[in-house]
Every structure is written in C-alpha cells, then in structure tokens.
PDB file of N, CA and C in Angstrom:
ATOM      1  N   MET A   1     -65.321-106.465 101.177  1.00  0.00           N
ATOM      2  CA  MET A   1     -63.686-107.215 101.574  1.00  0.00           C
ATOM      3  C   MET A   1     -62.761-106.238 101.785  1.00  0.00           C
ATOM      4  N   GLN A   2     -61.780-106.443 102.607  1.00  0.00           N
ATOM      5  CA  GLN A   2     -61.064-105.358 103.371  1.00  0.00           C
ATOM      6  C   GLN A   2     -59.638-106.243 102.265  1.00  0.00           C
ATOM      7  N   VAL A   3     -58.935-105.273 102.768  1.00  0.00           N
ATOM      8  CA  VAL A   3     -57.529-105.075 102.578  1.00  0.00           C
ATOM      9  C   VAL A   3     -56.625-107.152 102.740  1.00  0.00           C
ATOM     10  N   ASP A   4     -57.128-106.474 104.772  1.00  0.00           N
ATOM     11  CA  ASP A   4     -56.721-107.983 105.375  1.00  0.00           C
ATOM     12  C   ASP A   4     -56.941-109.230 104.867  1.00  0.00           C
ATOM     13  N   ASP A   5     -58.912-109.575 104.178  1.00  0.00           N
ATOM     14  CA  ASP A   5     -59.228-110.562 104.038  1.00  0.00           C
ATOM     15  C   ASP A   5     -58.799-111.000 102.828  1.00  0.00           C
ATOM     16  N   ILE A   6     -57.257-110.304 101.915  1.00  0.00           N
ATOM     17  CA  ILE A   6     -56.954-111.192 101.040  1.00  0.00           C
ATOM     18  C   ILE A   6     -55.239-110.890 100.932  1.00  0.00           C
ATOM     19  N   LEU A   7     -54.688-110.686 101.401  1.00  0.00           N
ATOM     20  CA  LEU A   7     -53.936-109.994 102.573  1.00  0.00           C
ATOM     21  C   LEU A   7     -52.931-109.959 103.377  1.00  0.00           C
ATOM     22  N   ARG A   8     -51.727-110.755 104.087  1.00  0.00           N
ATOM     23  CA  ARG A   8     -51.337-111.407 105.445  1.00  0.00           C
ATOM     24  C   ARG A   8     -50.293-109.732 105.166  1.00  0.00           C
ATOM     25  N   LEU A   9     -49.293-109.149 106.136  1.00  0.00           N
ATOM     26  CA  LEU A   9     -48.915-108.099 105.531  1.00  0.00           C
ATOM     27  C   LEU A   9     -47.391-108.214 107.309  1.00  0.00           C
ATOM     28  N   LYS A  10     -46.610-108.480 106.864  1.00  0.00           N
ATOM     29  CA  LYS A  10     -45.733-108.718 108.340  1.00  0.00           C
ATOM     30  C   LYS A  10     -44.726-108.454 108.445  1.00  0.00           C
ATOM     31  N   VAL A  11     -43.904-108.101 109.075  1.00  0.00           N
ATOM     32  CA  VAL A  11     -42.777-107.866 109.242  1.00  0.00           C
ATOM     33  C   VAL A  11     -41.971-108.293 110.287  1.00  0.00           C
ATOM     34  N   SER A  12     -40.108-108.277 109.711  1.00  0.00           N
ATOM     35  CA  SER A  12     -39.796-110.071 109.724  1.00  0.00           C
ATOM     36  C   SER A  12     -38.589-109.670 110.164  1.00  0.00           C
ATOM     37  N   ASP A  13     -37.736-110.856 111.015  1.00  0.00           N
ATOM     38  CA  ASP A  13     -36.528-110.847 110.667  1.00  0.00           C
ATOM     39  C   ASP A  13     -36.252-111.729 110.064  1.00  0.00           C
ATOM     40  N   PHE A  14     -35.633-111.243 108.564  1.00  0.00           N
ATOM     41  CA  PHE A  14     -35.674-112.194 107.379  1.00  0.00           C
ATOM     42  C   PHE A  14     -34.779-114.059 108.471  1.00  0.00           C
ATOM     43  N   LYS A  15     -33.195-113.735 108.891  1.00  0.00           N
ATOM     44  CA  LYS A  15     -32.859-114.757 109.368  1.00  0.00           C
ATOM     45  C   LYS A  15     -34.424-115.835 109.475  1.00  0.00           C
ATOM     46  N   GLU A  16     -35.454-115.796 109.731  1.00  0.00           N
ATOM     47  CA  GLU A  16     -35.962-116.141 111.579  1.00  0.00           C
ATOM     48  C   GLU A  16     -36.642-116.881 110.394  1.00  0.00           C
ATOM     49  N   LEU A  17     -37.275-115.709 109.986  1.00  0.00           N
ATOM     50  CA  LEU A  17     -38.337-116.823 108.816  1.00  0.00           C
ATOM     51  C   LEU A  17     -37.807-117.798 107.714  1.00  0.00           C
ATOM     52  N   ASP A  18     -39.901-118.850 107.420  1.00  0.00           N
ATOM     53  CA  ASP A  18     -39.575-119.930 106.690  1.00  0.00           C
ATOM     54  C   ASP A  18     -40.393-120.143 106.117  1.00  0.00           C
ATOM     55  N   LYS A  19     -40.680-120.226 104.687  1.00  0.00           N
ATOM     56  CA  LYS A  19     -41.493-120.006 103.385  1.00  0.00           C
ATOM     57  C   LYS A  19     -43.022-121.752 104.289  1.00  0.00           C
ATOM     58  N   LYS A  20     -43.995-120.412 104.132  1.00  0.00           N
ATOM     59  CA  LYS A  20     -45.498-120.599 104.428  1.00  0.00           C
ATOM     60  C   LYS A  20     -46.576-120.849 103.212  1.00  0.00           C
ATOM     61  N   SER A  21     -46.397-120.710 102.344  1.00  0.00           N
ATOM     62  CA  SER A  21     -46.924-120.917 101.004  1.00  0.00           C
ATOM     63  C   SER A  21     -45.879-120.945  99.517  1.00  0.00           C
ATOM     64  N   ASP A  22     -47.219-121.915  98.661  1.00  0.00           N
ATOM     65  CA  ASP A  22     -46.727-121.695  97.133  1.00  0.00           C
ATOM     66  C   ASP A  22     -46.704-120.088  97.147  1.00  0.00           C
ATOM     67  N   SER A  23     -47.802-119.425  97.303  1.00  0.00           N
ATOM     68  CA  SER A  23     -47.383-117.338  96.876  1.00  0.00           C
ATOM     69  C   SER A  23     -46.811-117.609  97.945  1.00  0.00           C
ATOM     70  N   ASP A  24     -46.088-117.208  98.376  1.00  0.00           N
ATOM     71  CA  ASP A  24     -45.565-116.139  99.174  1.00  0.00           C
ATOM     72  C   ASP A  24     -44.388-114.480  98.270  1.00  0.00           C
ATOM     73  N   PHE A  25     -44.907-113.995  98.892  1.00  0.00           N
ATOM     74  CA  PHE A  25     -44.181-112.129  97.742  1.00  0.00           C
ATOM     75  C   PHE A  25     -43.388-111.651  99.594  1.00  0.00           C
ATOM     76  N   LEU A  26     -42.341-111.476  99.094  1.00  0.00           N
ATOM     77  CA  LEU A  26     -41.133-110.740  99.659  1.00  0.00           C
ATOM     78  C   LEU A  26     -40.818-109.608  99.396  1.00  0.00           C
ATOM     79  N   ILE A  27     -40.868-108.649 100.301  1.00  0.00           N
ATOM     80  CA  ILE A  27     -40.145-107.365  99.835  1.00  0.00           C
ATOM     81  C   ILE A  27     -38.890-106.768 100.675  1.00  0.00           C
ATOM     82  N   PHE A  28     -37.842-106.534 100.255  1.00  0.00           N
ATOM     83  CA  PHE A  28     -37.042-106.192 101.667  1.00  0.00           C
ATOM     84  C   PHE A  28     -36.547-104.845 100.685  1.00  0.00           C
ATOM     85  N   ASN A  29     -35.937-104.317 101.629  1.00  0.00           N
ATOM     86  CA  ASN A  29     -35.356-102.232 101.841  1.00  0.00           C
ATOM     87  C   ASN A  29     -34.651-102.416 102.492  1.00  0.00           C
ATOM     88  N   PRO A  30     -33.310-103.808 102.444  1.00  0.00           N
ATOM     89  CA  PRO A  30     -32.180-103.689 103.353  1.00  0.00           C
ATOM     90  C   PRO A  30     -31.073-102.205 102.981  1.00  0.00           C
ATOM     91  N   PRO A  31     -30.756-102.021 104.305  1.00  0.00           N
ATOM     92  CA  PRO A  31     -29.524-101.482 104.321  1.00  0.00           C
ATOM     93  C   PRO A  31     -28.454-101.339 103.272  1.00  0.00           C
ATOM     94  N   TYR A  32     -28.223 -99.850 103.038  1.00  0.00           N
ATOM     95  CA  TYR A  32     -27.173 -99.966 101.699  1.00  0.00           C
ATOM     96  C   TYR A  32     -27.035 -98.229 102.033  1.00  0.00           C
ATOM     97  N   GLY A  33     -26.078 -96.962 101.127  1.00  0.00           N
ATOM     98  CA  GLY A  33     -25.646 -96.262 100.779  1.00  0.00           C
ATOM     99  C   GLY A  33     -25.070 -95.754 102.773  1.00  0.00           C
ATOM    100  N   GLU A  34     -25.800 -95.121 103.467  1.00  0.00           N
ATOM    101  CA  GLU A  34     -25.863 -94.452 104.480  1.00  0.00           C
ATOM    102  C   GLU A  34     -25.923 -95.087 105.830  1.00  0.00           C
ATOM    103  N   ARG A  35     -26.152 -95.995 105.333  1.00  0.00           N
ATOM    104  CA  ARG A  35     -27.322 -97.110 106.529  1.00  0.00           C
ATOM    105  C   ARG A  35     -26.707 -98.285 106.145  1.00  0.00           C
ATOM    106  N   LEU A  36     -25.078 -98.576 105.488  1.00  0.00           N
ATOM    107  CA  LEU A  36     -24.280 -99.642 105.085  1.00  0.00           C
ATOM    108  C   LEU A  36     -23.420 -99.314 106.149  1.00  0.00           C
ATOM    109  N   GLN A  37     -22.914-100.897 106.200  1.00  0.00           N
ATOM    110  CA  GLN A  37     -22.360-101.474 107.859  1.00  0.00           C
ATOM    111  C   GLN A  37     -21.454-102.571 107.263  1.00  0.00           C
ATOM    112  N   SER A  38     -19.949-102.119 108.104  1.00  0.00           N
ATOM    113  CA  SER A  38     -19.182-102.968 107.254  1.00  0.00           C
ATOM    114  C   SER A  38     -20.360-104.877 107.546  1.00  0.00           C
ATOM    115  N   GLY A  39     -18.981-105.463 106.988  1.00  0.00           N
ATOM    116  CA  GLY A  39     -20.256-107.102 106.842  1.00  0.00           C
ATOM    117  C   GLY A  39     -21.304-107.299 105.867  1.00  0.00           C
ATOM    118  N   ASP A  40     -21.974-105.712 105.841  1.00  0.00           N
ATOM    119  CA  ASP A  40     -22.721-106.517 105.319  1.00  0.00           C
ATOM    120  C   ASP A  40     -23.214-106.993 103.921  1.00  0.00           C
ATOM    121  N   GLN A  41     -21.960-107.066 102.921  1.00  0.00           N
ATOM    122  CA  GLN A  41     -21.702-108.103 101.917  1.00  0.00           C
ATOM    123  C   GLN A  41     -21.972-109.756 102.676  1.00  0.00           C
ATOM    124  N   ASP A  42     -21.667-109.672 104.147  1.00  0.00           N
ATOM    125  CA  ASP A  42     -22.362-111.428 104.100  1.00  0.00           C
ATOM    126  C   ASP A  42     -23.283-111.415 104.600  1.00  0.00           C
ATOM    127  N   PHE A  43     -23.827-110.363 104.562  1.00  0.00           N
ATOM    128  CA  PHE A  43     -25.662-110.003 105.323  1.00  0.00           C
ATOM    129  C   PHE A  43     -26.571-109.566 103.989  1.00  0.00           C
ATOM    130  N   TYR A  44     -26.169-109.784 102.832  1.00  0.00           N
ATOM    131  CA  TYR A  44     -26.652-109.524 101.379  1.00  0.00           C
ATOM    132  C   TYR A  44     -26.396-111.551 100.778  1.00  0.00           C
ATOM    133  N   SER A  45     -25.499-111.979 101.145  1.00  0.00           N
ATOM    134  CA  SER A  45     -24.889-113.372 100.696  1.00  0.00           C
ATOM    135  C   SER A  45     -26.042-114.188 101.320  1.00  0.00           C
ATOM    136  N   MET A  46     -26.037-113.506 102.763  1.00  0.00           N
ATOM    137  CA  MET A  46     -27.487-114.270 102.870  1.00  0.00           C
ATOM    138  C   MET A  46     -28.445-115.189 102.656  1.00  0.00           C
ATOM    139  N   ILE A  47     -29.015-112.819 101.952  1.00  0.00           N
ATOM    140  CA  ILE A  47     -30.184-112.973 101.617  1.00  0.00           C
ATOM    141  C   ILE A  47     -30.706-113.705 100.708  1.00  0.00           C
ATOM    142  N   GLY A  48     -29.352-114.011  99.232  1.00  0.00           N
ATOM    143  CA  GLY A  48     -29.667-115.339  97.853  1.00  0.00           C
ATOM    144  C   GLY A  48     -29.669-115.999  98.798  1.00  0.00           C
ATOM    145  N   GLU A  49     -28.613-116.598  99.167  1.00  0.00           N
ATOM    146  CA  GLU A  49     -28.323-118.332  99.945  1.00  0.00           C
ATOM    147  C   GLU A  49     -29.875-118.576 100.417  1.00  0.00           C
ATOM    148  N   LYS A  50     -30.896-117.622 101.186  1.00  0.00           N
ATOM    149  CA  LYS A  50     -31.688-117.764 102.331  1.00  0.00           C
ATOM    150  C   LYS A  50     -32.571-118.370 100.982  1.00  0.00           C
ATOM    151  N   LEU A  51     -32.531-117.556 100.214  1.00  0.00           N
ATOM    152  CA  LEU A  51     -33.911-117.743  99.628  1.00  0.00           C
ATOM    153  C   LEU A  51     -33.981-118.880  98.138  1.00  0.00           C
ATOM    154  N   LYS A  52     -32.828-118.595  97.749  1.00  0.00           N
ATOM    155  CA  LYS A  52     -32.100-120.010  96.352  1.00  0.00           C
ATOM    156  C   LYS A  52     -32.323-120.717  97.104  1.00  0.00           C
ATOM    157  N   HIS A  53     -32.295-121.234  98.538  1.00  0.00           N
ATOM    158  CA  HIS A  53     -32.293-123.606  98.966  1.00  0.00           C
ATOM    159  C   HIS A  53     -34.009-122.593  99.527  1.00  0.00           C
ATOM    160  N   GLY A  54     -34.669-121.619 100.397  1.00  0.00           N
ATOM    161  CA  GLY A  54     -35.761-121.859 101.328  1.00  0.00           C
ATOM    162  C   GLY A  54     -36.995-121.521 100.529  1.00  0.00           C
ATOM    163  N   PHE A  55     -36.939-120.741 100.343  1.00  0.00           N
ATOM    164  CA  PHE A  55     -38.317-119.766  99.256  1.00  0.00           C
ATOM    165  C   PHE A  55     -38.605-120.064  97.821  1.00  0.00           C
ATOM    166  N   GLN A  56     -38.000-121.849  96.933  1.00  0.00           N
ATOM    167  CA  GLN A  56     -38.251-121.965  96.250  1.00  0.00           C
ATOM    168  C   GLN A  56     -39.851-121.776  95.574  1.00  0.00           C
ATOM    169  N   GLY A  57     -40.418-120.698  94.798  1.00  0.00           N
ATOM    170  CA  GLY A  57     -41.935-120.828  94.736  1.00  0.00           C
ATOM    171  C   GLY A  57     -41.829-119.438  94.884  1.00  0.00           C
ATOM    172  N   ALA A  58     -41.065-118.607  95.214  1.00  0.00           N
ATOM    173  CA  ALA A  58     -42.370-117.250  95.793  1.00  0.00           C
ATOM    174  C   ALA A  58     -42.111-116.325  95.178  1.00  0.00           C
ATOM    175  N   THR A  59     -41.548-114.707  94.989  1.00  0.00           N
ATOM    176  CA  THR A  59     -42.373-114.039  93.890  1.00  0.00           C
ATOM    177  C   THR A  59     -40.874-113.031  95.601  1.00  0.00           C
ATOM    178  N   ALA A  60     -39.416-112.819  95.230  1.00  0.00           N
ATOM    179  CA  ALA A  60     -38.818-111.501  96.036  1.00  0.00           C
ATOM    180  C   ALA A  60     -38.297-110.060  95.301  1.00  0.00           C
ATOM    181  N   TRP A  61     -38.431-109.117  95.577  1.00  0.00           N
ATOM    182  CA  TRP A  61     -38.599-107.965  95.173  1.00  0.00           C
ATOM    183  C   TRP A  61     -37.551-107.131  96.323  1.00  0.00           C
ATOM    184  N   ILE A  62     -35.809-106.099  95.910  1.00  0.00           N
ATOM    185  CA  ILE A  62     -35.491-105.997  96.599  1.00  0.00           C
ATOM    186  C   ILE A  62     -34.668-104.980  96.223  1.00  0.00           C
ATOM    187  N   ILE A  63     -35.505-103.298  97.128  1.00  0.00           N
ATOM    188  CA  ILE A  63     -34.408-102.250  96.555  1.00  0.00           C
ATOM    189  C   ILE A  63     -33.035-102.660  97.081  1.00  0.00           C
ATOM    190  N   SER A  64     -31.850-101.592  96.858  1.00  0.00           N
ATOM    191  CA  SER A  64     -30.473-101.443  96.818  1.00  0.00           C
ATOM    192  C   SER A  64     -29.420-100.733  95.880  1.00  0.00           C
ATOM    193  N   THR A  65     -28.562-100.429  96.541  1.00  0.00           N
ATOM    194  CA  THR A  65     -28.060 -99.912  95.294  1.00  0.00           C
ATOM    195  C   THR A  65     -27.596-101.122  94.361  1.00  0.00           C
ATOM    196  N   ASN A  66     -27.126-100.876  92.881  1.00  0.00           N
ATOM    197  CA  ASN A  66     -26.909-102.005  92.109  1.00  0.00           C
ATOM    198  C   ASN A  66     -25.189-102.939  92.963  1.00  0.00           C
ATOM    199  N   GLU A  67     -24.482-101.715  92.894  1.00  0.00           N
ATOM    200  CA  GLU A  67     -23.741-102.528  93.759  1.00  0.00           C
ATOM    201  C   GLU A  67     -23.814-103.417  95.029  1.00  0.00           C
ATOM    202  N   CYS A  68     -25.059-103.197  95.523  1.00  0.00           N
ATOM    203  CA  CYS A  68     -25.312-104.033  97.552  1.00  0.00           C
ATOM    204  C   CYS A  68     -25.978-105.650  96.788  1.00  0.00           C
ATOM    205  N   LEU A  69     -26.599-105.009  95.313  1.00  0.00           N
ATOM    206  CA  LEU A  69     -27.483-105.775  94.610  1.00  0.00           C
ATOM    207  C   LEU A  69     -26.972-107.253  94.505  1.00  0.00           C
ATOM    208  N   LYS A  70     -25.352-106.877  93.613  1.00  0.00           N
ATOM    209  CA  LYS A  70     -24.226-108.298  93.220  1.00  0.00           C
ATOM    210  C   LYS A  70     -24.253-108.885  94.488  1.00  0.00           C
ATOM    211  N   TRP A  71     -24.011-107.906  95.091  1.00  0.00           N
ATOM    212  CA  TRP A  71     -23.397-109.746  96.485  1.00  0.00           C
ATOM    213  C   TRP A  71     -24.956-110.470  96.510  1.00  0.00           C
ATOM    214  N   ILE A  72     -26.068-110.428  95.775  1.00  0.00           N
ATOM    215  CA  ILE A  72     -27.533-111.357  95.752  1.00  0.00           C
ATOM    216  C   ILE A  72     -27.425-112.166  95.598  1.00  0.00           C
ATOM    217  N   GLY A  73     -26.196-112.485  94.662  1.00  0.00           N
ATOM    218  CA  GLY A  73     -26.440-113.303  93.999  1.00  0.00           C
ATOM    219  C   GLY A  73     -26.868-114.540  92.689  1.00  0.00           C
ATOM    220  N   LEU A  74     -28.112-113.466  93.046  1.00  0.00           N
ATOM    221  CA  LEU A  74     -29.616-114.350  92.039  1.00  0.00           C
ATOM    222  C   LEU A  74     -29.251-113.442  90.489  1.00  0.00           C
ATOM    223  N   LYS A  75     -29.779-114.055  89.322  1.00  0.00           N
ATOM    224  CA  LYS A  75     -30.185-113.279  88.579  1.00  0.00           C
ATOM    225  C   LYS A  75     -31.628-112.379  88.396  1.00  0.00           C
ATOM    226  N   PRO A  76     -31.282-110.495  88.490  1.00  0.00           N
ATOM    227  CA  PRO A  76     -32.976-110.802  88.375  1.00  0.00           C
ATOM    228  C   PRO A  76     -34.085-110.688  87.399  1.00  0.00           C
ATOM    229  N   ALA A  77     -35.217-111.159  87.202  1.00  0.00           N
ATOM    230  CA  ALA A  77     -35.925-111.155  86.602  1.00  0.00           C
ATOM    231  C   ALA A  77     -36.297-110.062  85.565  1.00  0.00           C
ATOM    232  N   GLN A  78     -36.697-108.983  86.732  1.00  0.00           N
ATOM    233  CA  GLN A  78     -36.125-107.690  85.484  1.00  0.00           C
ATOM    234  C   GLN A  78     -36.198-106.670  87.598  1.00  0.00           C
ATOM    235  N   LYS A  79     -35.251-105.301  86.376  1.00  0.00           N
ATOM    236  CA  LYS A  79     -34.756-104.189  86.816  1.00  0.00           C
ATOM    237  C   LYS A  79     -35.361-102.987  87.004  1.00  0.00           C
ATOM    238  N   ILE A  80     -35.131-102.262  87.880  1.00  0.00           N
ATOM    239  CA  ILE A  80     -35.679-100.671  87.958  1.00  0.00           C
ATOM    240  C   ILE A  80     -35.281-100.141  88.345  1.00  0.00           C
ATOM    241  N   PRO A  81     -34.574 -99.394  87.291  1.00  0.00           N
ATOM    242  CA  PRO A  81     -33.620 -98.310  87.938  1.00  0.00           C
ATOM    243  C   PRO A  81     -34.109 -97.199  88.267  1.00  0.00           C
ATOM    244  N   LEU A  82     -33.805 -96.642  89.510  1.00  0.00           N
ATOM    245  CA  LEU A  82     -34.779 -95.582  90.023  1.00  0.00           C
ATOM    246  C   LEU A  82     -33.815 -94.434  90.542  1.00  0.00           C
ATOM    247  N   PHE A  83     -33.804 -93.222  91.727  1.00  0.00           N
ATOM    248  CA  PHE A  83     -33.162 -93.012  92.935  1.00  0.00           C
ATOM    249  C   PHE A  83     -33.804 -92.789  93.699  1.00  0.00           C
ATOM    250  N   ASN A  84     -33.136 -93.615  95.205  1.00  0.00           N
ATOM    251  CA  ASN A  84     -33.662 -92.430  96.549  1.00  0.00           C
ATOM    252  C   ASN A  84     -32.721 -91.767  96.947  1.00  0.00           C
ATOM    253  N   GLY A  85     -33.016 -90.922  97.087  1.00  0.00           N
ATOM    254  CA  GLY A  85     -32.595 -89.203  97.149  1.00  0.00           C
ATOM    255  C   GLY A  85     -32.033 -89.392  95.842  1.00  0.00           C
ATOM    256  N   SER A  86     -29.832 -89.477  96.155  1.00  0.00           N
ATOM    257  CA  SER A  86     -29.169 -89.132  95.549  1.00  0.00           C
ATOM    258  C   SER A  86     -28.221 -90.404  95.283  1.00  0.00           C
ATOM    259  N   LEU A  87     -28.404 -91.465  95.864  1.00  0.00           N
ATOM    260  CA  LEU A  87     -28.253 -92.842  95.326  1.00  0.00           C
ATOM    261  C   LEU A  87     -29.140 -93.442  94.093  1.00  0.00           C
ATOM    262  N   SER A  88     -28.113 -94.106  93.214  1.00  0.00           N
ATOM    263  CA  SER A  88     -29.013 -95.010  91.630  1.00  0.00           C
ATOM    264  C   SER A  88     -29.192 -95.738  92.470  1.00  0.00           C
ATOM    265  N   CYS A  89     -30.146 -96.693  92.347  1.00  0.00           N
ATOM    266  CA  CYS A  89     -30.188 -97.508  93.004  1.00  0.00           C
ATOM    267  C   CYS A  89     -31.018 -98.917  91.573  1.00  0.00           C
ATOM    268  N   SER A  90     -31.814-100.180  92.590  1.00  0.00           N
ATOM    269  CA  SER A  90     -32.623-100.612  91.198  1.00  0.00           C
ATOM    270  C   SER A  90     -33.188-101.402  92.793  1.00  0.00           C
ATOM    271  N   PHE A  91     -34.811-101.816  91.923  1.00  0.00           N
ATOM    272  CA  PHE A  91     -35.925-102.827  92.435  1.00  0.00           C
ATOM    273  C   PHE A  91     -35.850-102.992  91.971  1.00  0.00           C
ATOM    274  N   ARG A  92     -35.760-104.850  92.296  1.00  0.00           N
ATOM    275  CA  ARG A  92     -35.089-106.434  90.979  1.00  0.00           C
ATOM    276  C   ARG A  92     -35.783-106.662  91.652  1.00  0.00           C
ATOM    277  N   LYS A  93     -36.461-108.001  90.898  1.00  0.00           N
ATOM    278  CA  LYS A  93     -37.911-108.881  91.059  1.00  0.00           C
ATOM    279  C   LYS A  93     -36.457-110.318  90.731  1.00  0.00           C
ATOM    280  N   TYR A  94     -36.765-110.731  91.947  1.00  0.00           N
ATOM    281  CA  TYR A  94     -36.069-112.471  91.578  1.00  0.00           C
ATOM    282  C   TYR A  94     -37.228-113.594  91.812  1.00  0.00           C
ATOM    283  N   GLU A  95     -37.950-114.557  90.912  1.00  0.00           N
ATOM    284  CA  GLU A  95     -38.568-115.425  90.745  1.00  0.00           C
ATOM    285  C   GLU A  95     -37.817-116.649  90.909  1.00  0.00           C
ATOM    286  N   LEU A  96     -38.138-117.593  92.746  1.00  0.00           N
ATOM    287  CA  LEU A  96     -37.733-118.148  92.223  1.00  0.00           C
ATOM    288  C   LEU A  96     -37.216-119.403  92.203  1.00  0.00           C
ATOM    289  N   TYR A  97     -37.008-119.902  92.680  1.00  0.00           N
ATOM    290  CA  TYR A  97     -36.802-122.451  91.989  1.00  0.00           C
ATOM    291  C   TYR A  97     -36.712-122.666  92.153  1.00  0.00           C
ATOM    292  N   GLN A  98     -36.795-124.001  91.660  1.00  0.00           N
ATOM    293  CA  GLN A  98     -35.586-125.534  91.589  1.00  0.00           C
ATOM    294  C   GLN A  98     -35.046-125.030  91.517  1.00  0.00           C
ATOM    295  N   GLY A  99     -33.971-126.030  92.051  1.00  0.00           N
ATOM    296  CA  GLY A  99     -32.519-126.509  91.112  1.00  0.00           C
ATOM    297  C   GLY A  99     -31.979-124.977  90.077  1.00  0.00           C
ATOM    298  N   SER A 100     -31.537-125.437  88.173  1.00  0.00           N
ATOM    299  CA  SER A 100     -30.579-124.894  88.235  1.00  0.00           C
ATOM    300  C   SER A 100     -31.773-124.608  86.631  1.00  0.00           C
ATOM    301  N   LYS A 101     -31.307-123.171  86.138  1.00  0.00           N
ATOM    302  CA  LYS A 101     -31.643-123.419  84.817  1.00  0.00           C
ATOM    303  C   LYS A 101     -30.870-123.330  83.560  1.00  0.00           C
ATOM    304  N   LYS A 102     -30.209-123.880  84.128  1.00  0.00           N
ATOM    305  CA  LYS A 102     -28.869-124.259  83.397  1.00  0.00           C
ATOM    306  C   LYS A 102     -29.084-126.182  82.917  1.00  0.00           C
ATOM    307  N   ASN A 103     -28.999-125.537  81.034  1.00  0.00           N
ATOM    308  CA  ASN A 103     -29.684-126.306  80.542  1.00  0.00           C
ATOM    309  C   ASN A 103     -29.433-126.076  79.114  1.00  0.00           C
TER     310      ASN A 103
END
C-alpha cells in the first residue's frame, strides 16, 4: 500500500476550494510575521468565515501567530504553542460543525 492509496494531497487557492467529503482535513500555513501584508486581517477573517460556513464536519489545522489567529474568529479545539524562528506561534486545531454550540 502506498500513501497515495489512502491520502490525497492537494495545494489549492483556499478562496476557490469547496468541501468534497465528510472527511476533509485541511492544513494552513498562511502569511504571518515578515510575510504579513496590509489587509491580511481581512484574509484571516475570510478563512474563518469560509471554514465556518463551507466546511462543516472537517478538521482544520492552522499555524500562525496568536495575533493573526484571533482574526479567524473560531474557537480552537487544541492549541500547540511553538516558535517559528524567533516568532511565537500556535498550531491550532479547529473542529468545524454546523450551527452553534451555545445551548
């Protein structure tokens, strides 16, 4: 058995990506630190909105700085603190569901 028999890897523009199955697993390494551009707050907000409304049932992991991750607007299920060079970052797991857990 080979890896590609059980796992399909794909690099895509997230703005163009649609959910394909109930077993979607996404990993993000968006711009942060020196790669951060003006307007990236809107980019992170777009990631959070698209995940919330278009990827119910999926799991997403995102690595970024804590400052940038707050713009996602989703509650992480897990946070792993780490450093990328001298930048204090987090690798966060988001379990996406339909509706709200406020009850």
